[in-house]
Coordinates of C-alpha atoms in Angstrom, one line a residue:
M291 CA 109.8 141.8 141.7
L292 CA 109.7 145.2 140.0
R293 CA 110.7 146.0 136.4
R294 CA 111.6 149.3 134.9
R295 CA 112.5 150.3 131.3
S296 CA 116.0 151.6 130.7
V297 CA 116.9 154.2 128.2
N298 CA 117.2 153.1 124.6
Q299 CA 120.6 151.9 123.5
G300 CA 120.9 152.4 119.8
S301 CA 117.9 151.1 118.0
E302 CA 117.2 148.3 120.5
E303 CA 115.1 148.3 123.6
T304 CA 116.4 146.4 126.6
I305 CA 114.7 145.3 129.8
Q306 CA 116.3 145.4 133.2
T307 CA 115.2 143.4 136.2
V308 CA 115.3 144.9 139.6
N309 CA 115.1 142.5 142.5
T310 CA 115.4 142.9 146.3
R311 CA 117.9 140.1 146.3
K312 CA 121.1 139.8 144.2
E313 CA 121.0 137.7 141.1
S314 CA 123.9 136.5 139.1
P315 CA 123.9 138.2 135.7
V316 CA 122.7 136.2 132.8
N317 CA 125.3 135.9 130.1
P318 CA 124.3 136.4 126.5
V319 CA 123.5 133.1 124.9
P320 CA 125.9 132.3 122.0
G321 CA 124.5 131.6 118.6
H322 CA 125.6 128.0 118.5
A323 CA 123.5 127.3 121.6
G324 CA 120.3 128.5 119.8
R325 CA 121.2 126.4 116.9
W326 CA 121.7 123.3 119.0
V327 CA 118.5 123.8 120.9
S328 CA 116.6 124.3 117.7
F329 CA 118.2 121.2 116.1
S330 CA 117.7 119.0 119.2
I331 CA 114.0 120.0 119.5
S332 CA 113.4 119.5 115.8
L333 CA 115.2 116.1 115.7
G334 CA 113.2 114.8 118.7
A335 CA 109.9 116.1 117.2
L336 CA 110.7 114.6 113.8
I337 CA 111.5 111.2 115.3
M338 CA 108.2 111.2 117.3
L339 CA 106.3 112.5 114.2
G340 CA 107.8 109.7 112.1
T341 CA 106.7 107.1 114.7
F342 CA 103.3 108.7 114.9
Y343 CA 102.9 108.7 111.1
A344 CA 103.9 105.0 110.9
L345 CA 101.2 104.0 113.3
L346 CA 98.6 106.1 111.6
L347 CA 99.7 104.7 108.2
V348 CA 99.0 101.2 109.4
L349 CA 95.7 102.1 111.1
T350 CA 94.5 104.2 108.1
N351 CA 95.3 101.5 105.6
N352 CA 93.7 98.7 107.6
S353 CA 90.5 100.7 108.5
Y354 CA 89.9 101.7 104.9
Q355 CA 90.4 98.3 103.4
K356 CA 88.1 96.6 105.9
R357 CA 85.3 98.9 104.7
I358 CA 85.3 97.4 101.2
A359 CA 84.0 93.8 101.2
P360 CA 83.9 92.4 97.7
L361 CA 80.9 90.3 97.0
P362 CA 81.3 86.9 95.2
A363 CA 79.7 85.9 92.0
N364 CA 76.9 84.0 93.8
A365 CA 75.9 87.1 95.9
T366 CA 72.4 88.3 96.0
F367 CA 71.1 89.9 92.8
A368 CA 70.0 92.9 94.8
R369 CA 73.6 94.0 95.2
F370 CA 76.4 94.9 92.9
S371 CA 78.9 92.0 92.8
E372 CA 82.6 92.3 92.1
G373 CA 82.7 88.6 91.5
R374 CA 80.2 88.8 88.6
A375 CA 81.9 91.9 87.2
M376 CA 85.3 90.2 87.3
K377 CA 83.9 87.4 85.0
H378 CA 83.5 90.1 82.3
V379 CA 87.0 91.4 82.9
W380 CA 88.5 87.9 82.6
Y381 CA 86.7 87.3 79.3
L382 CA 87.6 90.7 77.7
A383 CA 91.2 90.8 79.0
H384 CA 92.2 87.2 79.1
E385 CA 90.0 85.2 76.7
I386 CA 89.9 87.9 74.0
G387 CA 93.2 89.6 74.9
G388 CA 94.2 92.6 72.9
R389 CA 91.4 94.9 71.8
Q390 CA 93.2 97.5 69.8
E391 CA 91.7 99.4 66.9
G392 CA 91.7 97.3 63.7
T393 CA 92.1 94.0 65.5
Q394 CA 89.8 91.0 65.7
G395 CA 89.8 91.3 69.5
L396 CA 88.0 94.6 69.3
I397 CA 85.3 93.1 67.1
E398 CA 84.9 90.2 69.5
A399 CA 84.6 92.6 72.4
A400 CA 81.8 94.5 70.7
I401 CA 80.0 91.2 69.9
Y402 CA 80.4 90.1 73.6
I403 CA 79.0 93.4 75.0
K404 CA 76.0 93.3 72.6
E405 CA 75.2 89.7 73.5
E406 CA 75.3 90.4 77.2
V407 CA 73.1 93.5 76.8
E408 CA 70.6 91.6 74.7
F409 CA 70.5 88.8 77.3
L410 CA 69.8 91.3 80.1
K411 CA 67.1 93.0 77.9
R412 CA 65.2 89.7 77.6
R413 CA 65.2 89.4 81.4
S414 CA 63.8 92.9 81.9
S415 CA 60.3 93.5 83.4
S416 CA 57.5 95.4 81.7
N417 CA 58.2 98.4 83.9
I418 CA 61.3 99.5 82.0
R419 CA 62.1 99.9 78.3
I420 CA 65.6 99.1 77.0
E421 CA 66.9 100.3 73.7
I422 CA 70.2 99.1 72.1
D423 CA 71.8 101.3 69.4
E424 CA 75.0 100.1 67.8
S425 CA 76.5 102.7 65.5
S426 CA 79.5 103.1 63.3
V427 CA 80.8 106.7 63.7
N428 CA 82.8 108.8 61.3
G429 CA 84.1 112.3 61.6
S430 CA 87.0 114.7 61.9
F431 CA 88.1 117.4 64.3
N432 CA 91.1 119.3 65.8
L433 CA 92.4 118.3 69.2
H434 CA 94.8 120.3 71.3
F435 CA 96.9 117.7 73.1
L436 CA 100.2 118.1 75.1
G437 CA 100.8 121.5 73.6
Q438 CA 100.3 120.3 70.1
R439 CA 97.3 120.8 67.7
I440 CA 96.4 117.5 66.1
T441 CA 94.0 117.1 63.2
L442 CA 92.1 113.8 63.3
A443 CA 89.9 112.1 60.7
Y444 CA 88.3 108.7 61.3
R445 CA 85.7 106.3 60.1
N446 CA 83.9 103.0 61.0
H447 CA 84.5 103.0 64.8
T448 CA 81.9 101.1 66.8
N449 CA 79.9 102.5 69.7
I450 CA 77.2 100.6 71.6
A451 CA 74.6 102.8 73.4
V452 CA 72.0 101.3 75.7
R453 CA 69.1 103.4 77.0
V454 CA 67.2 102.3 80.1
A455 CA 64.0 104.2 80.8
A456 CA 60.6 103.9 82.5
I457 CA 58.0 102.4 80.2
D458 CA 56.1 105.7 80.1
A459 CA 59.2 107.9 79.7
S460 CA 59.1 110.2 76.7
E461 CA 61.6 109.9 73.9
D462 CA 63.0 113.3 74.6
A463 CA 63.4 112.9 78.4
T464 CA 66.7 114.2 79.8
A465 CA 69.0 111.3 80.6
V466 CA 72.1 110.5 82.7
M467 CA 75.0 108.9 80.8
V468 CA 77.7 106.5 81.9
N469 CA 80.7 106.3 79.5
G470 CA 83.4 103.6 79.4
H471 CA 85.6 102.4 76.6
F472 CA 86.1 98.8 75.5
D473 CA 89.1 99.3 73.3
G474 CA 92.5 98.7 74.8
P475 CA 96.0 100.3 74.6
L476 CA 98.8 98.9 72.4
A477 CA 100.6 95.8 73.7
S478 CA 98.3 95.5 76.7
P479 CA 95.4 93.2 77.6
G480 CA 93.7 96.3 79.1
A481 CA 92.2 94.6 82.2
A482 CA 91.8 97.8 84.3
D483 CA 92.0 100.1 81.3
C484 CA 89.3 99.5 80.5
A485 CA 87.7 96.1 80.7
S486 CA 87.0 97.0 84.3
C487 CA 84.9 99.9 83.1
V488 CA 82.8 97.7 80.8
A489 CA 82.4 95.2 83.5
S490 CA 81.2 97.8 86.0
M491 CA 78.6 99.1 83.5
L492 CA 77.3 95.6 82.6
E493 CA 76.9 94.7 86.3
S494 CA 75.2 98.0 87.0
L495 CA 72.8 97.4 84.1
R496 CA 72.1 93.9 85.5
Y497 CA 71.4 95.4 88.9
I498 CA 68.9 97.8 87.4
I499 CA 67.1 95.1 85.5
E500 CA 67.0 92.4 88.1
T501 CA 66.0 94.6 91.0
D502 CA 63.3 96.1 88.8
W503 CA 64.5 99.6 89.7
V504 CA 62.7 102.2 87.5
P505 CA 65.1 105.2 87.2
P506 CA 63.4 108.6 87.6
A507 CA 65.2 109.7 84.5
P508 CA 66.6 107.6 81.6
I509 CA 70.1 106.2 81.8
I510 CA 72.4 105.8 78.8
F511 CA 75.3 103.3 79.0
L512 CA 77.7 104.3 76.3
F513 CA 80.2 101.4 75.5
N514 CA 82.8 103.5 73.6
G515 CA 84.8 101.6 71.0
A516 CA 87.6 104.2 70.3
E517 CA 89.1 106.1 73.3
E518 CA 92.7 105.2 73.1
L519 CA 93.1 106.7 69.7
F520 CA 92.5 110.3 70.7
L521 CA 88.9 110.1 72.0
L522 CA 87.3 109.3 68.7
G523 CA 84.4 107.3 70.0
S524 CA 83.1 110.0 72.3
H525 CA 83.5 112.6 69.6
G526 CA 81.5 110.4 67.3
F527 CA 78.7 110.2 69.9
M528 CA 78.7 113.9 70.6
T529 CA 78.5 114.9 67.0
T530 CA 76.3 112.3 65.4
H531 CA 74.2 110.3 67.9
R532 CA 70.4 111.0 68.2
W533 CA 70.6 110.9 72.0
R534 CA 73.5 113.4 72.4
S535 CA 71.3 116.4 73.1
L536 CA 69.3 114.6 75.7
V537 CA 72.2 114.0 78.1
G538 CA 71.9 116.2 81.2
A539 CA 74.8 114.7 83.2
F540 CA 77.4 112.0 82.8
V541 CA 79.9 109.9 84.7
N542 CA 83.1 108.9 82.9
I543 CA 84.8 105.9 84.4
E544 CA 88.5 105.3 83.5
A545 CA 91.7 103.8 84.7
S546 CA 95.3 105.0 84.9
G547 CA 96.3 102.2 87.3
A548 CA 95.3 98.6 88.0
S549 CA 93.4 99.3 91.3
G550 CA 91.0 101.5 93.0
P551 CA 89.1 102.7 94.8
D552 CA 87.9 105.2 92.2
F553 CA 89.2 108.8 92.5
V554 CA 87.4 111.9 91.2
V555 CA 90.0 113.8 89.2
Q556 CA 87.6 116.3 87.4
S557 CA 84.1 117.6 88.0
G558 CA 82.0 120.3 86.4
P559 CA 81.1 122.5 84.7
G560 CA 79.7 124.2 87.9
A561 CA 79.3 122.9 91.4
W562 CA 76.4 120.5 90.9
P563 CA 78.3 117.3 89.9
A564 CA 80.6 117.5 92.9
Q565 CA 77.6 118.2 95.2
I566 CA 75.8 115.1 93.9
Y567 CA 78.9 113.0 94.5
A568 CA 79.3 114.4 98.1
E569 CA 75.7 113.5 98.9
S570 CA 75.5 110.2 97.1
A571 CA 78.8 108.3 97.1
I572 CA 78.9 105.3 99.4
I573 CA 82.7 105.1 99.6
P574 CA 83.7 108.6 98.6
M575 CA 87.2 109.3 97.3
A576 CA 87.7 112.8 95.9
N577 CA 89.4 116.1 96.5
C578 CA 89.3 119.3 94.4
A579 CA 93.1 119.6 94.4
A580 CA 93.2 116.9 91.7
Q581 CA 91.7 119.5 89.3
D582 CA 94.8 121.6 89.7
V583 CA 97.1 118.7 89.0
F584 CA 95.3 116.7 86.3
P585 CA 95.9 119.3 83.5
F586 CA 99.7 118.7 83.9
I587 CA 99.4 114.9 83.4
P588 CA 100.4 113.8 79.9
G589 CA 97.1 112.2 79.1
D590 CA 93.4 112.9 78.7
T591 CA 90.0 111.3 79.0
D592 CA 86.6 111.4 77.3
Y593 CA 85.5 113.9 80.0
R594 CA 86.9 116.8 77.9
I595 CA 84.8 115.9 74.9
F596 CA 81.6 115.8 76.9
S597 CA 82.1 118.8 79.1
Q598 CA 84.5 121.1 77.4
D599 CA 85.3 120.6 73.7
F600 CA 82.0 119.5 72.2
G601 CA 79.5 120.0 75.0
D602 CA 78.8 121.6 78.3
I603 CA 77.4 118.6 80.0
P604 CA 78.0 118.5 83.8
G605 CA 79.8 115.4 84.9
L606 CA 82.5 113.6 86.8
D607 CA 85.7 112.0 85.7
I608 CA 86.5 109.0 87.9
L609 CA 89.7 106.9 87.7
F610 CA 91.5 104.0 89.1
L611 CA 94.9 105.4 90.3
L612 CA 96.7 102.8 92.4
D613 CA 99.4 100.6 90.9
G614 CA 100.0 103.0 88.0
Y615 CA 103.1 101.1 87.0
V616 CA 101.0 98.6 85.0
Y617 CA 99.1 101.3 83.1
H618 CA 99.4 100.7 79.3
T619 CA 101.8 97.8 79.8
P620 CA 101.5 94.0 79.3
Y621 CA 101.1 93.7 83.1
D622 CA 97.6 95.2 83.1
R623 CA 96.1 91.8 83.7
P624 CA 92.9 90.8 85.6
E625 CA 94.8 89.4 88.5
R626 CA 96.4 92.8 89.1
I627 CA 93.1 94.4 90.0
S628 CA 93.0 94.4 93.8
H629 CA 90.1 93.0 95.7
G630 CA 87.4 95.6 96.5
S631 CA 88.3 97.9 93.6
L632 CA 85.3 97.0 91.4
Q633 CA 83.0 96.7 94.5
A634 CA 83.7 100.2 95.5
R635 CA 83.3 101.5 92.0
G636 CA 80.1 99.7 91.4
E637 CA 78.4 100.8 94.7
N638 CA 79.5 104.4 94.1
L639 CA 78.3 104.3 90.4
L640 CA 74.8 103.0 91.4
A641 CA 74.5 105.6 94.1
L642 CA 75.5 108.3 91.7
L643 CA 73.0 107.2 89.1
K644 CA 70.3 107.4 91.8
G645 CA 71.5 110.8 92.8
F646 CA 71.7 112.3 89.3
T647 CA 68.5 110.8 88.0
S648 CA 66.5 112.2 90.9
S649 CA 68.0 115.7 90.9
C650 CA 66.0 118.7 89.8
E651 CA 69.1 120.2 88.3
L652 CA 69.1 117.6 85.4
K653 CA 68.7 119.6 82.2
N654 CA 69.2 118.7 78.5
A655 CA 71.2 120.8 76.0
A656 CA 68.2 122.9 75.0
E657 CA 67.4 123.7 78.6
R658 CA 71.0 124.5 79.5
S659 CA 71.3 126.9 76.6
K660 CA 68.5 129.1 78.1
I661 CA 70.3 129.4 81.5
S662 CA 72.7 132.3 82.1
K663 CA 76.3 131.5 82.8
I664 CA 76.0 132.6 86.4
D665 CA 73.0 130.4 87.1
K666 CA 74.6 127.5 85.2
F667 CA 78.0 127.5 86.9
G668 CA 77.2 129.3 90.2
D669 CA 80.2 131.0 91.9
G670 CA 82.7 128.5 90.4
K671 CA 84.0 125.1 91.3
P672 CA 83.5 124.2 95.0
F673 CA 85.9 122.9 97.5
F674 CA 85.5 119.3 98.6
F675 CA 87.5 116.3 99.9
D676 CA 86.8 113.0 101.6
F677 CA 88.0 111.8 104.9
L678 CA 89.1 108.1 104.9
G679 CA 86.2 107.3 102.6
L680 CA 83.8 107.9 105.5
F681 CA 82.3 111.3 104.5
M682 CA 82.8 114.3 102.3
V683 CA 83.6 117.8 103.4
Y684 CA 82.0 120.2 100.9
Y685 CA 81.7 124.0 100.8
S686 CA 81.2 126.6 98.1
R687 CA 83.9 128.9 96.7
K688 CA 82.2 131.9 98.2
V689 CA 82.5 130.4 101.6
A690 CA 86.1 129.4 101.0
T691 CA 87.0 133.0 100.0
F692 CA 86.3 134.1 103.6
L693 CA 87.2 130.8 105.4
H694 CA 90.7 130.4 103.8
L695 CA 91.7 134.0 104.8
F696 CA 91.0 133.4 108.5
P697 CA 94.3 131.8 109.5
L698 CA 96.3 134.6 107.8
F699 CA 94.3 137.1 109.8
V700 CA 95.1 135.3 113.0
V701 CA 98.8 135.1 112.2
I702 CA 98.9 138.9 111.6
L703 CA 97.2 139.5 115.0
M704 CA 99.3 137.0 116.9
P705 CA 102.3 139.4 117.7
F706 CA 99.8 141.7 119.4
L707 CA 97.9 139.0 121.2
A708 CA 100.8 136.9 122.5
S709 CA 102.3 137.5 125.9
E710 CA 106.0 137.6 126.8
R711 CA 105.5 134.4 128.8
S712 CA 104.0 132.4 125.9
S713 CA 106.2 133.8 123.1
G714 CA 109.5 134.4 124.9
F715 CA 109.7 137.9 123.2
T716 CA 109.3 141.2 124.9
T717 CA 108.1 143.4 122.0
V718 CA 105.6 143.2 119.2
T719 CA 108.4 143.9 116.7
S720 CA 110.5 141.0 117.9
R721 CA 107.5 138.7 117.6
F722 CA 106.9 139.8 114.0
Q723 CA 110.6 139.2 113.3
A724 CA 110.4 135.7 114.9
I725 CA 107.4 134.8 112.7
I726 CA 109.0 136.0 109.6
Q727 CA 112.3 134.1 110.3
G728 CA 110.3 131.0 111.3
G729 CA 108.4 131.2 108.1
M730 CA 111.6 131.6 106.1
V731 CA 113.3 128.7 107.9
H732 CA 110.2 126.5 107.3
C733 CA 110.2 127.4 103.5
F734 CA 113.9 126.6 103.3
G735 CA 113.4 123.3 105.0
F736 CA 110.5 122.4 102.8
L737 CA 112.6 123.3 99.7
L738 CA 115.5 121.1 100.9
A739 CA 113.1 118.3 101.7
I740 CA 112.2 118.3 98.0
L741 CA 115.6 119.0 96.6
L742 CA 117.6 116.4 98.5
P743 CA 115.4 113.4 97.4
V744 CA 115.8 114.7 93.8
I745 CA 119.5 114.7 94.2
M746 CA 119.4 111.2 95.7
A747 CA 117.3 110.1 92.7
V748 CA 119.9 111.6 90.3
L749 CA 122.8 109.9 92.1
R750 CA 121.0 106.6 92.0
L751 CA 121.0 106.9 88.2
C752 CA 124.8 106.9 88.3
F753 CA 125.1 103.6 90.2
S754 CA 121.8 101.7 89.5
T755 CA 120.1 100.4 86.4
T756 CA 116.7 100.1 88.2
A757 CA 115.9 103.8 88.6
M758 CA 112.2 103.3 88.8
T759 CA 112.1 100.4 91.3
W760 CA 110.2 102.7 93.8
F761 CA 107.4 103.2 91.3
G762 CA 106.4 99.5 91.5
R763 CA 107.3 99.1 95.1
P764 CA 106.2 102.2 97.0
W765 CA 107.8 101.1 100.3
V766 CA 111.2 101.4 98.6
A767 CA 110.6 105.1 98.1
V768 CA 110.0 105.4 101.9
G769 CA 113.4 103.9 102.6
V770 CA 115.3 105.8 99.9
F771 CA 113.7 109.2 99.9
L772 CA 112.3 109.8 103.3
P773 CA 115.6 110.0 105.2
S774 CA 117.0 112.5 102.8
A775 CA 113.8 114.6 103.1
M776 CA 114.1 114.5 106.9
V777 CA 117.7 115.7 106.6
G778 CA 116.4 118.5 104.4
L779 CA 113.9 119.6 107.1
L780 CA 116.6 119.5 109.8
I781 CA 119.4 121.4 108.1
P782 CA 117.7 124.9 108.4
K783 CA 117.0 124.3 112.0
A784 CA 120.7 123.3 112.6
L785 CA 121.8 126.4 110.7
E786 CA 119.2 128.7 112.3
L787 CA 120.7 132.1 113.2
G788 CA 121.0 131.6 116.9
D789 CA 123.3 134.6 117.2
K790 CA 120.2 136.8 116.6
I791 CA 118.4 135.5 119.7
P792 CA 120.0 138.0 122.1
R793 CA 118.9 140.9 119.8
W794 CA 115.3 139.6 120.1
N795 CA 115.2 140.9 123.7
I796 CA 115.2 137.5 125.3
R797 CA 116.0 138.1 129.0
K798 CA 116.9 134.7 130.2
A799 CA 118.6 131.6 128.7
D800 CA 115.8 129.4 129.8
V801 CA 113.3 131.0 127.5
I802 CA 115.3 130.4 124.4
Q803 CA 113.5 127.1 123.8
V804 CA 110.1 128.9 124.2
A805 CA 111.1 131.6 121.8
I806 CA 112.4 129.2 119.1
I807 CA 109.3 127.0 119.3
W808 CA 107.0 130.0 119.2
G809 CA 108.7 131.5 116.2
S810 CA 109.0 128.2 114.3
H811 CA 105.3 127.3 115.1
W812 CA 103.7 130.6 114.0
G813 CA 106.2 130.9 111.1
A814 CA 105.0 127.6 109.8
V815 CA 101.3 128.5 110.4
G816 CA 102.0 131.8 108.5
V817 CA 103.4 129.9 105.5
Y818 CA 100.4 127.6 105.3
A819 CA 98.0 130.5 105.8
L820 CA 99.6 132.7 103.2
E821 CA 99.6 129.8 100.7
S822 CA 96.0 129.0 101.3
A823 CA 94.9 132.6 100.9
V824 CA 96.9 133.2 97.7
V825 CA 95.9 130.0 96.0
T826 CA 92.3 130.5 96.8
L827 CA 92.3 134.1 95.6
L828 CA 94.0 133.0 92.3
G829 CA 90.9 130.7 91.7
L830 CA 92.8 127.4 92.2
N831 CA 91.4 124.4 94.1
S832 CA 94.2 123.2 96.3
G833 CA 94.1 125.9 98.9
F834 CA 91.9 123.8 101.2
F835 CA 94.7 121.5 102.1
T836 CA 97.0 124.2 103.7
F837 CA 93.9 125.9 105.2
W838 CA 92.9 122.9 107.2
W839 CA 96.6 122.3 108.1
A840 CA 96.9 125.8 109.4
L841 CA 93.5 125.7 111.2
F842 CA 94.3 122.6 113.3
M843 CA 97.8 123.7 113.8
M844 CA 96.9 127.1 115.4
P845 CA 95.8 125.8 118.9
A846 CA 98.4 123.1 119.1
L847 CA 101.2 125.3 120.6
S848 CA 98.9 126.7 123.3
I849 CA 97.9 123.2 124.4
H850 CA 101.6 122.1 124.2
Q851 CA 102.6 124.9 126.5
M852 CA 99.8 124.3 128.9
V853 CA 100.7 120.6 129.2
S854 CA 104.4 121.5 129.6
R855 CA 103.5 123.8 132.6
I856 CA 101.4 121.1 134.2
V857 CA 103.7 118.1 133.8
G858 CA 107.1 119.9 133.7
K859 CA 109.5 121.1 131.1
H860 CA 111.3 117.8 130.8
S861 CA 108.2 115.7 129.8
M862 CA 108.9 116.2 126.1
L863 CA 107.2 113.0 125.1
L864 CA 103.9 113.9 126.6
S865 CA 103.9 117.6 125.6
V866 CA 104.9 116.9 121.9
S867 CA 102.3 114.1 121.8
C868 CA 99.7 116.6 122.8
Y869 CA 101.0 118.9 120.1
L870 CA 100.6 116.1 117.5
T871 CA 97.2 115.0 118.8
C872 CA 95.8 118.5 118.1
R873 CA 96.7 117.9 114.5
I874 CA 95.4 114.3 114.3
F875 CA 92.9 115.3 111.6
N876 CA 95.7 116.6 109.3
L877 CA 98.0 113.7 110.0
I878 CA 95.4 111.0 109.3
W879 CA 94.3 112.8 106.2
S880 CA 97.9 113.1 105.0
N881 CA 98.5 109.4 105.5
Y882 CA 95.3 108.6 103.7
G883 CA 96.2 110.9 100.8
A884 CA 99.7 109.4 100.6
I885 CA 98.3 105.9 100.2
Y886 CA 95.3 106.4 97.9
C887 CA 96.1 109.6 96.1

């Protein structure tokens, strides 16, 4: 077969095929054919993708839950025990009940915590020294909260600080602090928020004492008596306590839901706290994208007092997130805390204490003041995320600046590198056009996938009095909102401008499918690559997600085409399965994030 170029007709270049034998001319493919091919391919792929997701959802959930085995109250003293910790939760949230400011319950909680600490102190060995400092804090300050500036003045709020150090440790040795509040929100027993925090700290203190572990640096447990009323307890500690300038790192444990495992929502200043977490956490659960989202949540934690407003202490903000519908409600009871939540928190907390106390980066306030801003904070906040709680992926922002631009570079080169056989297009210009249109269609579908569920939610308000049912029963959301989201993804494919296909220099009707798939694939990759590059260059933290999505998506089409050539064009099940398998990392991580984040 020989081919020759014909003269240009208008602004378009056509290709004629010369053969020694006669061929019937190929009629132009009407636009509705392209739309139908695109729609059918998309529908089949979405059905397979939905089935694939469902299987991964079950496997991901089961594999993660099996890794967290809660230990009973009679477990060995050499391990953190959820059973022992839950005894504290039951007493604080059930026996005492409400622990709001000004109530007898808060006083009883302070007495209980001090008695437990004094009991543990009596059991400590001669290798460690335990100091208990109960203080009543007073003060005033301005707080910028939810766009408003609030002036606060307070007095007589109770904090209980416990310092655990080696017997030969100096009084001014740099320490690691764990903060948790024992007051509760209004009209709530506060089991997760935050009796669970107090219980985790008491059980961790018991572990240190009964295993005779001598920490390389002192550890301060701050039982904070006034967090719910605009972070008063932490402010009192940071402005009046004698140990405040000795804190070199902190871990703030909190709850905005009834269950864990814990999730790192804030870290810093600098990269060091996240690096310690990545190296130390037994069951890691963190990703840096949370730091872009958390500022928009209508709430706050003591983290801001320690690391931003009244100090520059490096630290981590770690929360319970699951079952958020019980947060600050009468349903925040001990039985709502899922099995394994406190076990995961406790094991991670002890590992973090060992990591922070042995780190050479631990510096007190005086030492931090002598360090330049560049040395203190490095090149900014790093990128990190966990995979199924198995391991952490961690890399610096400097590395990310180059890494996250790579997919965009590949997309730009692809029209020059792709062949006519693999793309279905004869010119570089037509390939660029296909990628741009594929990207536009992908963005439109993504927008509709968000908009249609919102419209469904609004329509439900007209006919239902239980508008938030899905919040307490997440599977309801799958049945209500997922179908409308899938319809939103399909509509742009159904309306795709098939009448433009002949003008893209497609020579034969049987390559329409190749052209549509190629344009849609690289258009989608281009969207993810562009988002990753822009977000990273803007200094935000969520660009890693679309980077990894684009990175694993890039080779998927080539493998799909190779399998199709081997097994035949009609083996859609096998070829699409190969396409999805190439993206198994993204799909598993997406399921994991949907469940636990």
